[in-house]
PDB file of C-alpha atoms and ligand atoms in Angstrom:
ATOM      1  CA  UNK A   1     119.246  79.664  91.032  1.00 91.00           C
ATOM      2  CA  UNK A   2     116.484  78.041  93.134  1.00 95.00           C
ATOM      3  CA  UNK A   3     113.517  77.409  90.822  1.00 96.00           C
ATOM      4  CA  UNK A   4     110.906  78.807  93.208  1.00 97.00           C
ATOM      5  CA  UNK A   5     112.870  82.037  93.607  1.00 97.00           C
ATOM      6  CA  UNK A   6     113.394  82.252  89.852  1.00 98.00           C
ATOM      7  CA  UNK A   7     109.631  81.924  89.322  1.00 98.00           C
ATOM      8  CA  UNK A   8     108.913  84.622  91.899  1.00 98.00           C
ATOM      9  CA  UNK A   9     111.458  86.946  90.293  1.00 98.00           C
ATOM     10  CA  UNK A  10     109.897  86.330  86.893  1.00 98.00           C
ATOM     11  CA  UNK A  11     106.502  87.200  88.371  1.00 98.00           C
ATOM     12  CA  UNK A  12     108.098  90.371  89.693  1.00 98.00           C
ATOM     13  CA  UNK A  13     109.356  91.203  86.178  1.00 98.00           C
ATOM     14  CA  UNK A  14     105.709  91.116  85.079  1.00 97.00           C
ATOM     15  CA  UNK A  15     104.491  93.300  87.967  1.00 97.00           C
ATOM     16  CA  UNK A  16     107.135  95.941  87.239  1.00 97.00           C
ATOM     17  CA  UNK A  17     106.378  95.818  83.495  1.00 97.00           C
ATOM     18  CA  UNK A  18     102.643  96.166  84.162  1.00 97.00           C
ATOM     19  CA  UNK A  19     103.320  99.112  86.485  1.00 97.00           C
ATOM     20  CA  UNK A  20     105.396 100.750  83.739  1.00 97.00           C
ATOM     21  CA  UNK A  21     102.543 100.466  81.213  1.00 97.00           C
ATOM     22  CA  UNK A  22      99.977 101.490  83.816  1.00 97.00           C
ATOM     23  CA  UNK A  23     101.936 104.702  84.525  1.00 97.00           C
ATOM     24  CA  UNK A  24     102.437 105.322  80.818  1.00 98.00           C
ATOM     25  CA  UNK A  25      98.645 105.198  80.387  1.00 98.00           C
ATOM     26  CA  UNK A  26      98.304 107.618  83.331  1.00 98.00           C
ATOM     27  CA  UNK A  27     100.880 109.961  81.772  1.00 98.00           C
ATOM     28  CA  UNK A  28      99.021 109.907  78.495  1.00 97.00           C
ATOM     29  CA  UNK A  29      95.653 110.617  80.181  1.00 98.00           C
ATOM     30  CA  UNK A  30      97.183 113.565  82.062  1.00 97.00           C
ATOM     31  CA  UNK A  31      98.802 114.830  78.853  1.00 96.00           C
ATOM     32  CA  UNK A  32      95.498 114.816  76.963  1.00 97.00           C
ATOM     33  CA  UNK A  33      93.667 116.460  79.873  1.00 96.00           C
ATOM     34  CA  UNK A  34      96.073 119.393  80.178  1.00 95.00           C
ATOM     35  CA  UNK A  35      97.953 118.327  83.320  1.00 96.00           C
ATOM     36  CA  UNK A  36     101.485 118.702  81.978  1.00 95.00           C
ATOM     37  CA  UNK A  37     103.241 118.366  85.338  1.00 96.00           C
ATOM     38  CA  UNK A  38     101.312 115.228  86.289  1.00 97.00           C
ATOM     39  CA  UNK A  39     101.992 113.826  82.856  1.00 97.00           C
ATOM     40  CA  UNK A  40     105.766 114.390  83.190  1.00 96.00           C
ATOM     41  CA  UNK A  41     105.639 112.804  86.649  1.00 95.00           C
ATOM     42  CA  UNK A  42     104.039 109.623  85.291  1.00 96.00           C
ATOM     43  CA  UNK A  43     106.217 109.498  82.169  1.00 96.00           C
ATOM     44  CA  UNK A  44     109.230 109.551  84.517  1.00 94.00           C
ATOM     45  CA  UNK A  45     107.657 106.926  86.805  1.00 95.00           C
ATOM     46  CA  UNK A  46     106.911 104.699  83.841  1.00 97.00           C
ATOM     47  CA  UNK A  47     110.609 104.860  82.891  1.00 97.00           C
ATOM     48  CA  UNK A  48     111.590 104.061  86.484  1.00 96.00           C
ATOM     49  CA  UNK A  49     109.427 100.942  86.528  1.00 97.00           C
ATOM     50  CA  UNK A  50     111.017  99.862  83.272  1.00 97.00           C
ATOM     51  CA  UNK A  51     114.412 100.164  84.969  1.00 97.00           C
ATOM     52  CA  UNK A  52     113.100  98.068  87.895  1.00 97.00           C
ATOM     53  CA  UNK A  53     111.976  95.417  85.399  1.00 98.00           C
ATOM     54  CA  UNK A  54     115.264  95.386  83.461  1.00 98.00           C
ATOM     55  CA  UNK A  55     117.361  95.069  86.635  1.00 98.00           C
ATOM     56  CA  UNK A  56     115.395  91.926  87.509  1.00 98.00           C
ATOM     57  CA  UNK A  57     115.763  90.481  83.996  1.00 98.00           C
ATOM     58  CA  UNK A  58     119.551  90.967  84.152  1.00 98.00           C
ATOM     59  CA  UNK A  59     119.819  89.569  87.687  1.00 98.00           C
ATOM     60  CA  UNK A  60     117.856  86.396  86.832  1.00 98.00           C
ATOM     61  CA  UNK A  61     120.018  85.747  83.762  1.00 98.00           C
ATOM     62  CA  UNK A  62     123.305  86.556  85.498  1.00 97.00           C
ATOM     63  CA  UNK A  63     122.488  84.095  88.284  1.00 96.00           C
ATOM     64  CA  UNK A  64     121.931  81.199  85.885  1.00 95.00           C
ATOM     65  CA  UNK A  65     118.152  81.521  85.598  1.00 97.00           C
ATOM     66  CA  UNK A  66     116.025  82.312  82.576  1.00 97.00           C
ATOM     67  CA  UNK A  67     114.242  85.638  82.506  1.00 98.00           C
ATOM     68  CA  UNK A  68     110.807  85.455  80.926  1.00 96.00           C
ATOM     69  CA  UNK A  69     109.674  88.551  79.032  1.00 96.00           C
ATOM     70  CA  UNK A  70     105.967  88.601  79.783  1.00 94.00           C
ATOM     71  CA  UNK A  71     102.768  89.460  77.934  1.00 93.00           C
ATOM     72  CA  UNK A  72     101.179  92.405  79.703  1.00 91.00           C
ATOM     73  CA  UNK A  73      97.696  93.275  80.956  1.00 86.00           C
ATOM     74  CA  UNK A  74      95.913  96.076  79.105  1.00 93.00           C
ATOM     75  CA  UNK A  75      96.252  99.086  81.428  1.00 93.00           C
ATOM     76  CA  UNK A  76      93.325 101.194  82.608  1.00 92.00           C
ATOM     77  CA  UNK A  77      93.218 104.219  80.305  1.00 92.00           C
ATOM     78  CA  UNK A  78      90.315 106.271  81.600  1.00 91.00           C
ATOM     79  CA  UNK A  79      90.411 108.141  84.893  1.00 95.00           C
ATOM     80  CA  UNK A  80      87.658 110.196  86.525  1.00 93.00           C
ATOM     81  CA  UNK A  81      89.919 112.761  88.145  1.00 93.00           C
ATOM     82  CA  UNK A  82      93.379 113.481  89.519  1.00 94.00           C
ATOM     83  CA  UNK A  83      92.269 111.798  92.758  1.00 94.00           C
ATOM     84  CA  UNK A  84      91.304 108.688  90.843  1.00 94.00           C
ATOM     85  CA  UNK A  85      94.692 108.725  89.132  1.00 96.00           C
ATOM     86  CA  UNK A  86      96.668 109.041  92.360  1.00 96.00           C
ATOM     87  CA  UNK A  87      94.518 106.493  94.216  1.00 96.00           C
ATOM     88  CA  UNK A  88      95.443 104.041  91.470  1.00 96.00           C
ATOM     89  CA  UNK A  89      99.085 105.033  91.777  1.00 97.00           C
ATOM     90  CA  UNK A  90      99.072 104.324  95.521  1.00 97.00           C
ATOM     91  CA  UNK A  91      97.255 100.998  95.216  1.00 96.00           C
ATOM     92  CA  UNK A  92      99.626  99.909  92.444  1.00 96.00           C
ATOM     93  CA  UNK A  93     102.636 100.665  94.651  1.00 97.00           C
ATOM     94  CA  UNK A  94     101.098  98.936  97.687  1.00 97.00           C
ATOM     95  CA  UNK A  95     100.469  95.872  95.519  1.00 97.00           C
ATOM     96  CA  UNK A  96     104.078  95.812  94.248  1.00 97.00           C
ATOM     97  CA  UNK A  97     105.369  96.206  97.822  1.00 97.00           C
ATOM     98  CA  UNK A  98     103.334  93.180  98.936  1.00 97.00           C
ATOM     99  CA  UNK A  99     104.808  91.142  96.096  1.00 97.00           C
ATOM    100  CA  UNK A 100     108.357  92.240  96.961  1.00 97.00           C
ATOM    101  CA  UNK A 101     107.772  91.293 100.584  1.00 97.00           C
ATOM    102  CA  UNK A 102     106.659  87.866  99.336  1.00 97.00           C
ATOM    103  CA  UNK A 103     109.936  87.437  97.426  1.00 97.00           C
ATOM    104  CA  UNK A 104     111.950  88.474 100.488  1.00 97.00           C
ATOM    105  CA  UNK A 105     110.027  86.023 102.670  1.00 97.00           C
ATOM    106  CA  UNK A 106     110.808  83.133 100.293  1.00 97.00           C
ATOM    107  CA  UNK A 107     114.472  84.199  99.982  1.00 97.00           C
ATOM    108  CA  UNK A 108     114.822  83.812 103.739  1.00 97.00           C
ATOM    109  CA  UNK A 109     112.928  80.485 103.675  1.00 97.00           C
ATOM    110  CA  UNK A 110     115.361  79.151 101.073  1.00 97.00           C
ATOM    111  CA  UNK A 111     118.419  80.833 102.629  1.00 97.00           C
ATOM    112  CA  UNK A 112     119.001  82.656  99.311  1.00 97.00           C
ATOM    113  CA  UNK A 113     120.914  85.576 100.819  1.00 97.00           C
ATOM    114  CA  UNK A 114     122.210  86.856  97.472  1.00 96.00           C
ATOM    115  CA  UNK A 115     118.732  87.465  96.129  1.00 97.00           C
ATOM    116  CA  UNK A 116     117.662  88.758  99.528  1.00 97.00           C
ATOM    117  CA  UNK A 117     120.472  91.299  99.336  1.00 97.00           C
ATOM    118  CA  UNK A 118     119.587  92.251  95.756  1.00 98.00           C
ATOM    119  CA  UNK A 119     115.937  92.787  96.707  1.00 98.00           C
ATOM    120  CA  UNK A 120     116.804  95.297  99.434  1.00 97.00           C
ATOM    121  CA  UNK A 121     117.153  97.964  96.730  1.00 97.00           C
ATOM    122  CA  UNK A 122     113.507  97.311  95.802  1.00 97.00           C
ATOM    123  CA  UNK A 123     112.438  97.591  99.426  1.00 96.00           C
ATOM    124  CA  UNK A 124     113.955 101.097  99.643  1.00 95.00           C
ATOM    125  CA  UNK A 125     112.417 102.119  96.308  1.00 94.00           C
ATOM    126  CA  UNK A 126     108.978 100.990  97.444  1.00 95.00           C
ATOM    127  CA  UNK A 127     109.234 102.898 100.726  1.00 95.00           C
ATOM    128  CA  UNK A 128     110.026 106.048  98.792  1.00 93.00           C
ATOM    129  CA  UNK A 129     107.375 105.559  96.109  1.00 93.00           C
ATOM    130  CA  UNK A 130     104.594 104.697  98.546  1.00 95.00           C
ATOM    131  CA  UNK A 131     105.434 107.725 100.678  1.00 95.00           C
ATOM    132  CA  UNK A 132     105.394 109.933  97.583  1.00 92.00           C
ATOM    133  CA  UNK A 133     102.017 108.558  96.440  1.00 95.00           C
ATOM    134  CA  UNK A 134     100.513 109.082  99.918  1.00 96.00           C
ATOM    135  CA  UNK A 135     101.818 112.659 100.157  1.00 94.00           C
ATOM    136  CA  UNK A 136     100.324 113.551  96.786  1.00 94.00           C
ATOM    137  CA  UNK A 137      97.000 111.966  97.564  1.00 95.00           C
ATOM    138  CA  UNK A 138      96.878 113.853 100.883  1.00 95.00           C
ATOM    139  CA  UNK A 139      97.444 117.116  99.006  1.00 95.00           C
ATOM    140  CA  UNK A 140      94.722 116.299  96.483  1.00 95.00           C
ATOM    141  CA  UNK A 141      92.296 115.480  99.286  1.00 94.00           C
ATOM    142  CA  UNK A 142      92.973 118.905 100.817  1.00 95.00           C
ATOM    143  CA  UNK A 143      92.489 120.604  97.426  1.00 94.00           C
ATOM    144  CA  UNK A 144      89.174 118.839  96.731  1.00 91.00           C
ATOM    145  CA  UNK A 145      87.410 120.187  93.612  1.00 88.00           C
ATOM    146  CA  UNK A 146      89.206 123.540  93.553  1.00 90.00           C
ATOM    147  CA  UNK A 147      90.439 124.125  89.985  1.00 91.00           C
ATOM    148  CA  UNK A 148      93.063 126.667  91.046  1.00 94.00           C
ATOM    149  CA  UNK A 149      94.363 124.078  93.514  1.00 94.00           C
ATOM    150  CA  UNK A 150      94.618 121.515  90.717  1.00 94.00           C
ATOM    151  CA  UNK A 151      96.487 124.027  88.564  1.00 93.00           C
ATOM    152  CA  UNK A 152      98.992 124.659  91.360  1.00 94.00           C
ATOM    153  CA  UNK A 153      99.325 120.953  92.152  1.00 94.00           C
ATOM    154  CA  UNK A 154     100.125 120.278  88.491  1.00 95.00           C
ATOM    155  CA  UNK A 155     102.741 123.041  88.483  1.00 94.00           C
ATOM    156  CA  UNK A 156     104.359 121.869  91.741  1.00 92.00           C
ATOM    157  CA  UNK A 157     104.524 118.211  90.750  1.00 92.00           C
ATOM    158  CA  UNK A 158     106.959 119.144  87.975  1.00 84.00           C
ATOM    159  CA  UNK A 159     109.620 119.258  90.719  1.00 75.00           C
ATOM    160  CA  UNK A 160     108.960 115.591  91.615  1.00 67.00           C
ATOM    161  CA  UNK A 161     109.039 114.655  87.940  1.00 70.00           C
ATOM    162  CA  UNK A 162     112.444 116.288  87.508  1.00 70.00           C
ATOM    163  CA  UNK A 163     113.776 114.569  90.650  1.00 67.00           C
ATOM    164  CA  UNK A 164     112.552 111.188  89.310  1.00 61.00           C
ATOM    165  CA  UNK A 165     114.171 111.836  85.922  1.00 65.00           C
ATOM    166  CA  UNK A 166     117.501 112.256  87.688  1.00 59.00           C
ATOM    167  CA  UNK A 167     117.163 108.737  89.141  1.00 55.00           C
ATOM    168  CA  UNK A 168     116.859 106.780  85.875  1.00 48.00           C
TER     169      UNK A 168
HETATM  170 FE1  FEO B   1     108.912  99.117  90.860  1.00 55.04          FE
HETATM  171 FE2  FEO B   1     107.218 101.007  92.232  1.00 55.04          FE
HETATM  172  O1  FEO B   1     107.335  99.338  91.662  1.00 55.04           O
END
């Protein structure tokens, strides 16, 4: 495997692992603050990111590289509101998308079409996850400070959490 691509994929392992811990911290915050639906949603998303990480680890090793299991950043654990939580969710996904696009760009530069092909799965995942984060943030912006709205949002998001669970 081309060393530069291997390094980029190992960086991606770290981004996915950090996202998994970040979402676990979000799930825990929501759990403690009584948002059971939101908490299930982020528990499921944390699991999904772990799957994203593991797929990369296996791919690197299968292709003759060496996967590096990284030390992780301490995740943010305190959130001001549901809006704050979902703004973080969206910016985390946008960040991961940028990094994936960087890997794809270098795959094409190095004519590494195998890795390019493998990464297409991540491109589709990111499209879906970013769209989901934007939709939820739009809903929260409509709801504003209305507590009944937050209650209903938390109840409705259970559906997304269940759909995500089916994916992992
Ligand atoms: Fe695997 Fe949503 O980043």
